[in-house]
């Protein structure tokens, strides 16, 4: 099958959509499919035939149509997240520019900023894209619930770009010594970009309360550092966290690794006792940091999903706490740090869960959906 893949971002550009597109495209090629990528200038991939557009405005839409005519794909798949396309409204009209079965993968169905007072137009333009597509893929239950009216849709989760890695006892102890962790210390790890929806304020409150009760807790922020976030809003939030850490007296118990490559992220996540991801809006398939921790078989404390997610089972493969509650997070940490058997169960459960998010499975389910859509479009 010849597949035309469109993505607004792609390595070496940072961004989860680009990483997902690269991993999926490579797996599809391994399965024998002919994948052609369209992205913006500056993207690179020695394995994947690639074309570029100068912008995603009206001229970009015309370029997309010319590209599709040139490659004659059996199906086109748009990897959609509004911000990846410079907030361009024209991206929402691409199905009408292409004479081939068109599939849209929604990485985020939250509605885009278009212009001041756009109001209902923001909702309409995203749903128009969904309705105009021959098939729709969502990566999580939240977005799937918003597209119930569409007959041809599928939930296919994202996978992790971080490969599983066994951490030696020596390397694990070296990392823990760097953190000042003693033999009786319990080390928490947080991974991912910092923003208010990550629930970090509640984690810090929980940690401070446990330390006041005599628990020796340490927390390491893996893969990022203060002032390392690229936008003034993100940097303001990092400054807020600094102030909270000082207010709570956690300065000597918190560590920041700074930027790490994927292999080192895997090493550090493998060295902590518990990965803490207390999302304020609940655990979700859309959270790449959660998918990474699952892929690495970590013991994970996160928060109860906002939508029913049968794959997430409390006490089996994840410890699920009430969102936005320092008390619930503290209760979970307390229960786990004193019970090595529970931690072992969570690690074993995560290793089983990761099969649901394996790239081979994602690629197969995606290709099967392409065939369904292409067959239905004839």
Coordinates of C-alpha atoms in Angstrom, one line a residue:
X1 CA 0.0 0.0 0.0
X2 CA 1.3 3.5 -0.9
X3 CA 0.7 5.8 2.1
X4 CA 1.0 9.6 2.0
X5 CA 1.8 10.9 5.4
X6 CA 1.4 14.6 6.3
X7 CA 2.9 16.0 9.5
X8 CA 3.3 19.6 10.7
X9 CA 6.4 18.6 12.7
X10 CA 9.1 16.0 12.2
X11 CA 12.6 15.4 13.7
X12 CA 14.9 17.1 14.2
X13 CA 12.0 19.5 15.2
X14 CA 11.0 18.9 18.8
X15 CA 7.5 17.6 19.4
X16 CA 5.5 14.4 20.2
X17 CA 3.6 14.4 16.9
X18 CA 6.8 14.4 14.9
X19 CA 8.3 11.6 17.0
X20 CA 5.1 9.6 16.6
X21 CA 5.0 10.1 12.8
X22 CA 8.6 9.0 12.5
X23 CA 8.1 5.8 14.6
X24 CA 4.9 4.9 12.8
X25 CA 6.3 5.5 9.3
X26 CA 9.3 3.4 9.9
X27 CA 7.2 0.5 11.2
X28 CA 4.9 0.7 8.3
X29 CA 7.9 0.6 5.9
X30 CA 9.2 -2.5 7.7
X31 CA 5.8 -4.1 7.0
X32 CA 6.3 -3.5 3.3
X33 CA 4.3 -0.3 2.8
X34 CA 5.5 2.5 0.6
X35 CA 5.4 5.6 2.8
X36 CA 5.9 9.2 1.5
X37 CA 6.1 12.1 3.9
X38 CA 5.1 15.7 3.5
X39 CA 6.3 18.1 6.1
X40 CA 7.9 21.5 6.5
X41 CA 11.4 22.5 5.4
X42 CA 14.2 21.5 7.8
X43 CA 12.9 18.0 8.5
X44 CA 15.3 15.1 7.9
X45 CA 15.0 11.3 7.5
X46 CA 17.4 9.3 5.4
X47 CA 15.0 6.3 5.3
X48 CA 11.8 8.1 4.3
X49 CA 11.1 9.8 0.9
X50 CA 10.2 13.3 1.9
X51 CA 8.7 16.5 0.3
X52 CA 8.3 19.8 2.0
X53 CA 6.0 22.9 2.0
X54 CA 7.0 26.4 2.8
X55 CA 3.9 27.1 4.9
X56 CA 0.6 25.7 5.9
X57 CA -1.5 28.6 4.5
X58 CA -3.5 28.5 1.3
X59 CA -0.4 28.2 -0.7
X60 CA 0.6 25.2 1.4
X61 CA -2.8 23.6 0.7
X62 CA -2.2 23.9 -3.0
X63 CA 1.2 22.3 -2.5
X64 CA -0.4 19.4 -0.7
X65 CA -2.7 18.8 -3.6
X66 CA 0.2 18.9 -6.1
X67 CA 2.1 16.4 -3.9
X68 CA -0.8 14.0 -3.7
X69 CA -1.3 14.1 -7.5
X70 CA 2.4 13.4 -8.0
X71 CA 2.7 10.4 -5.6
X72 CA -0.8 8.9 -6.3
X73 CA -1.3 7.4 -2.8
X74 CA -3.8 4.7 -1.9
X75 CA -4.5 6.6 1.3
X76 CA -3.4 9.9 2.9
X77 CA -3.0 10.2 6.7
X78 CA -2.9 13.7 8.3
X79 CA -1.2 13.7 11.7
X80 CA -3.2 16.5 13.2
X81 CA -2.5 18.9 16.1
X82 CA -3.4 22.5 15.4
X83 CA -0.2 24.0 16.8
X84 CA 1.9 21.9 14.6
X85 CA 0.5 23.7 11.5
X86 CA 1.0 27.3 12.8
X87 CA -2.7 27.5 13.7
X88 CA -3.5 27.6 10.0
X89 CA -7.3 27.2 9.2
X90 CA -6.5 25.8 5.8
X91 CA -5.3 22.5 7.2
X92 CA -8.9 21.8 8.2
X93 CA -9.9 21.8 4.5
X94 CA -7.2 19.5 3.2
X95 CA -9.6 16.5 2.5
X96 CA -11.2 18.5 -0.2
X97 CA -7.8 19.2 -1.9
X98 CA -6.9 15.5 -2.3
X99 CA -8.4 12.9 -4.5
X100 CA -7.6 9.9 -2.3
X101 CA -9.1 8.3 0.8
X102 CA -8.2 10.7 3.6
X103 CA -7.6 9.7 7.2
X104 CA -7.0 12.2 10.0
X105 CA -5.3 11.1 13.2
X106 CA -6.3 13.5 16.0
X107 CA -3.5 13.8 18.5
X108 CA -5.5 16.5 20.3
X109 CA -9.1 17.4 19.7
X110 CA -9.0 20.5 21.8
X111 CA -10.1 23.4 19.7
X112 CA -7.5 25.8 18.2
X113 CA -7.1 29.6 18.7
X114 CA -8.1 31.2 15.4
X115 CA -8.6 34.8 16.1
X116 CA -10.2 36.9 18.9
X117 CA -13.9 36.0 19.6
X118 CA -13.8 33.1 17.1
X119 CA -16.2 31.4 19.5
X120 CA -18.2 28.4 18.0
X121 CA -16.1 28.6 14.8
X122 CA -13.2 27.0 16.6
X123 CA -15.4 23.9 17.4
X124 CA -16.9 23.9 13.9
X125 CA -13.7 24.0 12.0
X126 CA -12.2 21.0 13.8
X127 CA -15.3 18.9 13.5
X128 CA -15.5 19.8 9.8
X129 CA -12.1 18.2 9.3
X130 CA -13.3 15.1 11.1
X131 CA -16.5 14.9 9.1
X132 CA -14.7 15.5 5.8
X133 CA -12.2 12.7 6.5
X134 CA -13.0 9.2 5.2
X135 CA -11.8 7.8 8.5
X136 CA -10.7 9.2 11.8
X137 CA -8.1 7.9 14.3
X138 CA -8.0 9.2 17.9
X139 CA -5.2 8.4 20.2
X140 CA -7.2 8.4 23.4
X141 CA -10.7 7.8 24.9
X142 CA -11.4 11.5 25.5
X143 CA -11.1 12.5 21.9
X144 CA -13.0 9.4 20.7
X145 CA -15.9 10.3 22.9
X146 CA -16.1 13.6 21.1
X147 CA -16.5 12.0 17.7
X148 CA -19.2 9.4 18.5
X149 CA -21.3 10.6 15.6
X150 CA -18.7 9.4 13.0
X151 CA -19.2 5.9 11.7
X152 CA -15.6 5.1 10.6
X153 CA -13.3 5.8 13.6
X154 CA -10.7 3.9 15.6
X155 CA -8.8 4.4 18.8
X156 CA -5.1 3.6 18.3
X157 CA -2.8 4.8 21.1
X158 CA 0.6 6.4 20.8
X159 CA 3.7 4.5 21.6
X160 CA 6.9 5.5 23.3
X161 CA 10.1 6.5 21.4
X162 CA 12.2 5.4 24.4
X163 CA 13.3 1.8 24.1
X164 CA 13.3 -0.4 27.2
X165 CA 16.7 -0.6 28.9
X166 CA 18.1 -2.7 31.7
X167 CA 19.9 -0.5 34.3
X168 CA 22.8 -2.1 36.1
X169 CA 22.9 -2.2 39.9
X170 CA 26.1 -0.1 39.8
X171 CA 24.6 2.6 37.5
X172 CA 21.4 2.7 39.6
X173 CA 23.4 3.2 42.8
X174 CA 25.6 5.9 41.2
X175 CA 22.5 7.9 40.2
X176 CA 20.9 7.5 43.7
X177 CA 24.2 8.7 45.3
X178 CA 24.1 11.8 43.0
X179 CA 20.7 12.5 44.4
X180 CA 21.9 12.2 48.0
X181 CA 19.7 9.1 48.5
X182 CA 20.7 6.9 51.4
X183 CA 19.8 3.2 51.7
X184 CA 16.5 4.1 53.4
X185 CA 15.6 6.9 50.9
X186 CA 12.6 6.6 48.6
X187 CA 13.2 8.3 45.2
X188 CA 10.4 9.7 43.1
X189 CA 10.9 10.6 39.5
X190 CA 8.9 13.0 37.2
X191 CA 9.4 13.0 33.4
X192 CA 8.0 15.4 30.8
X193 CA 7.5 19.1 30.1
X194 CA 6.3 21.2 33.0
X195 CA 2.9 22.9 33.1
X196 CA 0.0 23.4 35.4
X197 CA -1.9 20.3 34.1
X198 CA 0.9 18.0 35.3
X199 CA -0.2 18.3 38.9
X200 CA 3.3 19.0 40.2
X201 CA 2.1 21.5 42.8
X202 CA 0.0 18.7 44.5
X203 CA 3.0 16.3 44.3
X204 CA 5.2 18.8 46.0
X205 CA 2.6 19.3 48.8
X206 CA 2.3 15.6 49.2
X207 CA 6.1 15.2 49.4
X208 CA 6.5 18.0 51.9
X209 CA 3.9 16.5 54.2
X210 CA 5.5 13.0 54.1
X211 CA 8.9 14.5 54.8
X212 CA 7.5 16.4 57.8
X213 CA 6.3 13.0 59.1
X214 CA 9.9 11.7 59.0
X215 CA 9.9 10.0 55.5
X216 CA 13.1 10.4 53.5
X217 CA 11.8 11.3 50.1
X218 CA 13.7 12.6 47.1
X219 CA 12.3 13.9 43.8
X220 CA 14.1 14.1 40.5
X221 CA 12.8 16.0 37.4
X222 CA 14.1 13.9 34.5
X223 CA 14.9 15.4 31.1
X224 CA 14.3 19.0 31.8
X225 CA 15.5 22.0 33.8
X226 CA 14.4 25.3 35.1
X227 CA 14.3 27.9 32.3
X228 CA 14.6 25.1 29.7
X229 CA 11.0 25.3 28.3
X230 CA 11.1 27.7 25.4
X231 CA 8.1 29.9 26.2
X232 CA 7.6 32.7 28.7
X233 CA 4.5 30.9 30.0
X234 CA 6.4 27.7 30.6
X235 CA 9.3 29.6 32.2
X236 CA 6.9 31.5 34.5
X237 CA 5.5 28.1 35.7
X238 CA 9.0 26.8 36.3
X239 CA 9.7 29.9 38.4
X240 CA 6.5 29.2 40.3
X241 CA 7.7 25.7 41.0
X242 CA 11.0 27.0 42.3
X243 CA 9.1 29.3 44.7
X244 CA 7.0 26.4 45.9
X245 CA 10.0 24.2 46.4
X246 CA 11.6 26.9 48.5
X247 CA 8.3 27.6 50.4
X248 CA 7.9 23.9 51.3
X249 CA 11.5 23.5 52.4
X250 CA 12.3 20.9 49.6
X251 CA 15.4 22.6 48.2
X252 CA 17.7 19.8 49.4
X253 CA 15.4 17.0 48.3
X254 CA 14.7 18.0 44.6
X255 CA 17.1 17.4 41.7
X256 CA 16.9 18.5 38.0
X257 CA 18.8 16.5 35.4
X258 CA 18.6 19.0 32.6
X259 CA 18.3 17.7 29.0
X260 CA 19.0 14.0 28.5
X261 CA 19.0 11.8 25.4
X262 CA 16.5 9.0 25.2
X263 CA 18.9 6.3 26.5
X264 CA 19.8 8.4 29.6
X265 CA 16.1 9.1 30.2
X266 CA 15.6 5.4 30.3
X267 CA 18.5 4.9 32.8
X268 CA 17.2 7.6 35.2
X269 CA 13.6 6.4 35.1
X270 CA 15.0 2.9 35.8
X271 CA 16.9 4.2 38.8
X272 CA 13.9 5.7 40.7
X273 CA 11.6 3.8 43.0
X274 CA 8.4 5.3 41.7
X275 CA 7.5 7.5 38.7
X276 CA 5.0 10.1 39.9
X277 CA 2.8 11.6 37.1
X278 CA -0.2 13.2 39.0
X279 CA -1.9 14.8 36.0
X280 CA -4.5 17.3 37.1
X281 CA -6.9 16.2 34.3
X282 CA -6.3 12.4 34.8
X283 CA -4.2 9.8 33.2
X284 CA -4.7 9.4 29.4
X285 CA -3.3 7.6 26.4
X286 CA -2.4 11.0 25.1
X287 CA 0.4 11.5 27.7
X288 CA 3.7 10.5 26.1
X289 CA 5.5 10.7 29.5
X290 CA 3.1 8.0 30.9
X291 CA 3.6 5.9 27.8
X292 CA 7.3 6.1 28.2
X293 CA 7.2 5.0 31.9
X294 CA 4.9 2.1 30.9
X295 CA 7.2 1.1 28.1
X296 CA 10.1 1.0 30.5
X297 CA 8.2 -1.2 33.0
X298 CA 8.3 1.4 35.8
X299 CA 6.3 1.4 39.0
X300 CA 3.9 4.4 38.3
X301 CA 1.7 6.5 40.4
X302 CA -0.7 8.6 38.3
X303 CA -4.2 10.0 38.6
X304 CA -7.6 8.5 37.8
X305 CA -8.6 8.9 34.1
X306 CA -11.4 11.3 33.3
X307 CA -12.8 8.8 30.9
X308 CA -13.2 5.0 31.3
X309 CA -9.9 3.4 30.4
X310 CA -10.1 -0.4 31.0
X311 CA -6.4 -1.0 30.3
X312 CA -5.5 1.1 33.4
X313 CA -6.1 -1.1 36.5
X314 CA -5.5 0.4 39.9
X315 CA -3.0 -1.6 42.0
X316 CA -2.2 -3.9 39.1
X317 CA -0.4 -1.9 36.4
X318 CA -0.8 1.6 37.8
X319 CA -1.5 3.2 41.2
X320 CA -4.4 5.6 40.5
X321 CA -4.9 8.5 42.9
X322 CA -7.6 11.2 42.9
X323 CA -6.6 14.2 40.7
X324 CA -5.7 17.5 42.2
X325 CA -5.4 16.0 45.7
X326 CA -2.1 16.2 47.6
X327 CA -3.7 14.0 50.3
X328 CA -4.5 11.2 47.8
X329 CA -1.0 11.4 46.3
X330 CA 0.6 11.3 49.7
X331 CA -1.6 8.3 50.6
X332 CA -0.5 6.5 47.5
X333 CA 3.2 7.2 48.0
X334 CA 2.9 6.1 51.7
X335 CA 1.2 2.9 50.7
X336 CA 3.9 2.1 48.1
X337 CA 7.1 3.1 49.8
X338 CA 6.4 0.7 52.6
X339 CA 5.4 -2.3 50.5
X340 CA 8.0 -3.7 48.1
X341 CA 5.6 -6.4 46.9
X342 CA 3.1 -3.7 45.6
X343 CA 5.9 -1.9 43.8
X344 CA 7.0 -5.2 42.2
X345 CA 3.4 -5.9 41.1
X346 CA 3.2 -2.4 39.5
X347 CA 6.4 -3.0 37.6
X348 CA 5.2 -6.4 36.4
X349 CA 1.8 -4.9 35.5
X350 CA 3.5 -2.1 33.5
X351 CA 5.5 -4.7 31.5
X352 CA 2.3 -6.5 30.6
X353 CA 0.5 -3.2 29.8
X354 CA 3.3 -2.0 27.4
X355 CA 2.3 -4.7 24.9
X356 CA -0.9 -2.7 24.2
X357 CA 1.3 0.3 23.2
X358 CA 4.0 -1.6 21.2
X359 CA 4.8 0.0 17.8
X360 CA 4.4 -3.2 15.9
X361 CA 0.8 -3.4 17.2
X362 CA 0.2 0.3 16.5
X363 CA 1.5 -0.1 12.9
X364 CA -0.6 -3.2 12.2
X365 CA -3.8 -1.6 13.6
X366 CA -3.2 1.5 11.6
X367 CA -2.5 -0.3 8.3
X368 CA -5.7 -2.4 8.9
X369 CA -7.7 0.8 9.3
X370 CA -6.2 2.3 6.2
X371 CA -7.4 -0.8 4.2
X372 CA -10.8 -0.5 5.7
X373 CA -11.1 3.2 4.8
X374 CA -9.6 2.7 1.3
X375 CA -12.0 -0.3 0.7
X376 CA -15.0 1.7 1.8
X377 CA -14.1 4.7 -0.3
X378 CA -14.2 2.7 -3.6

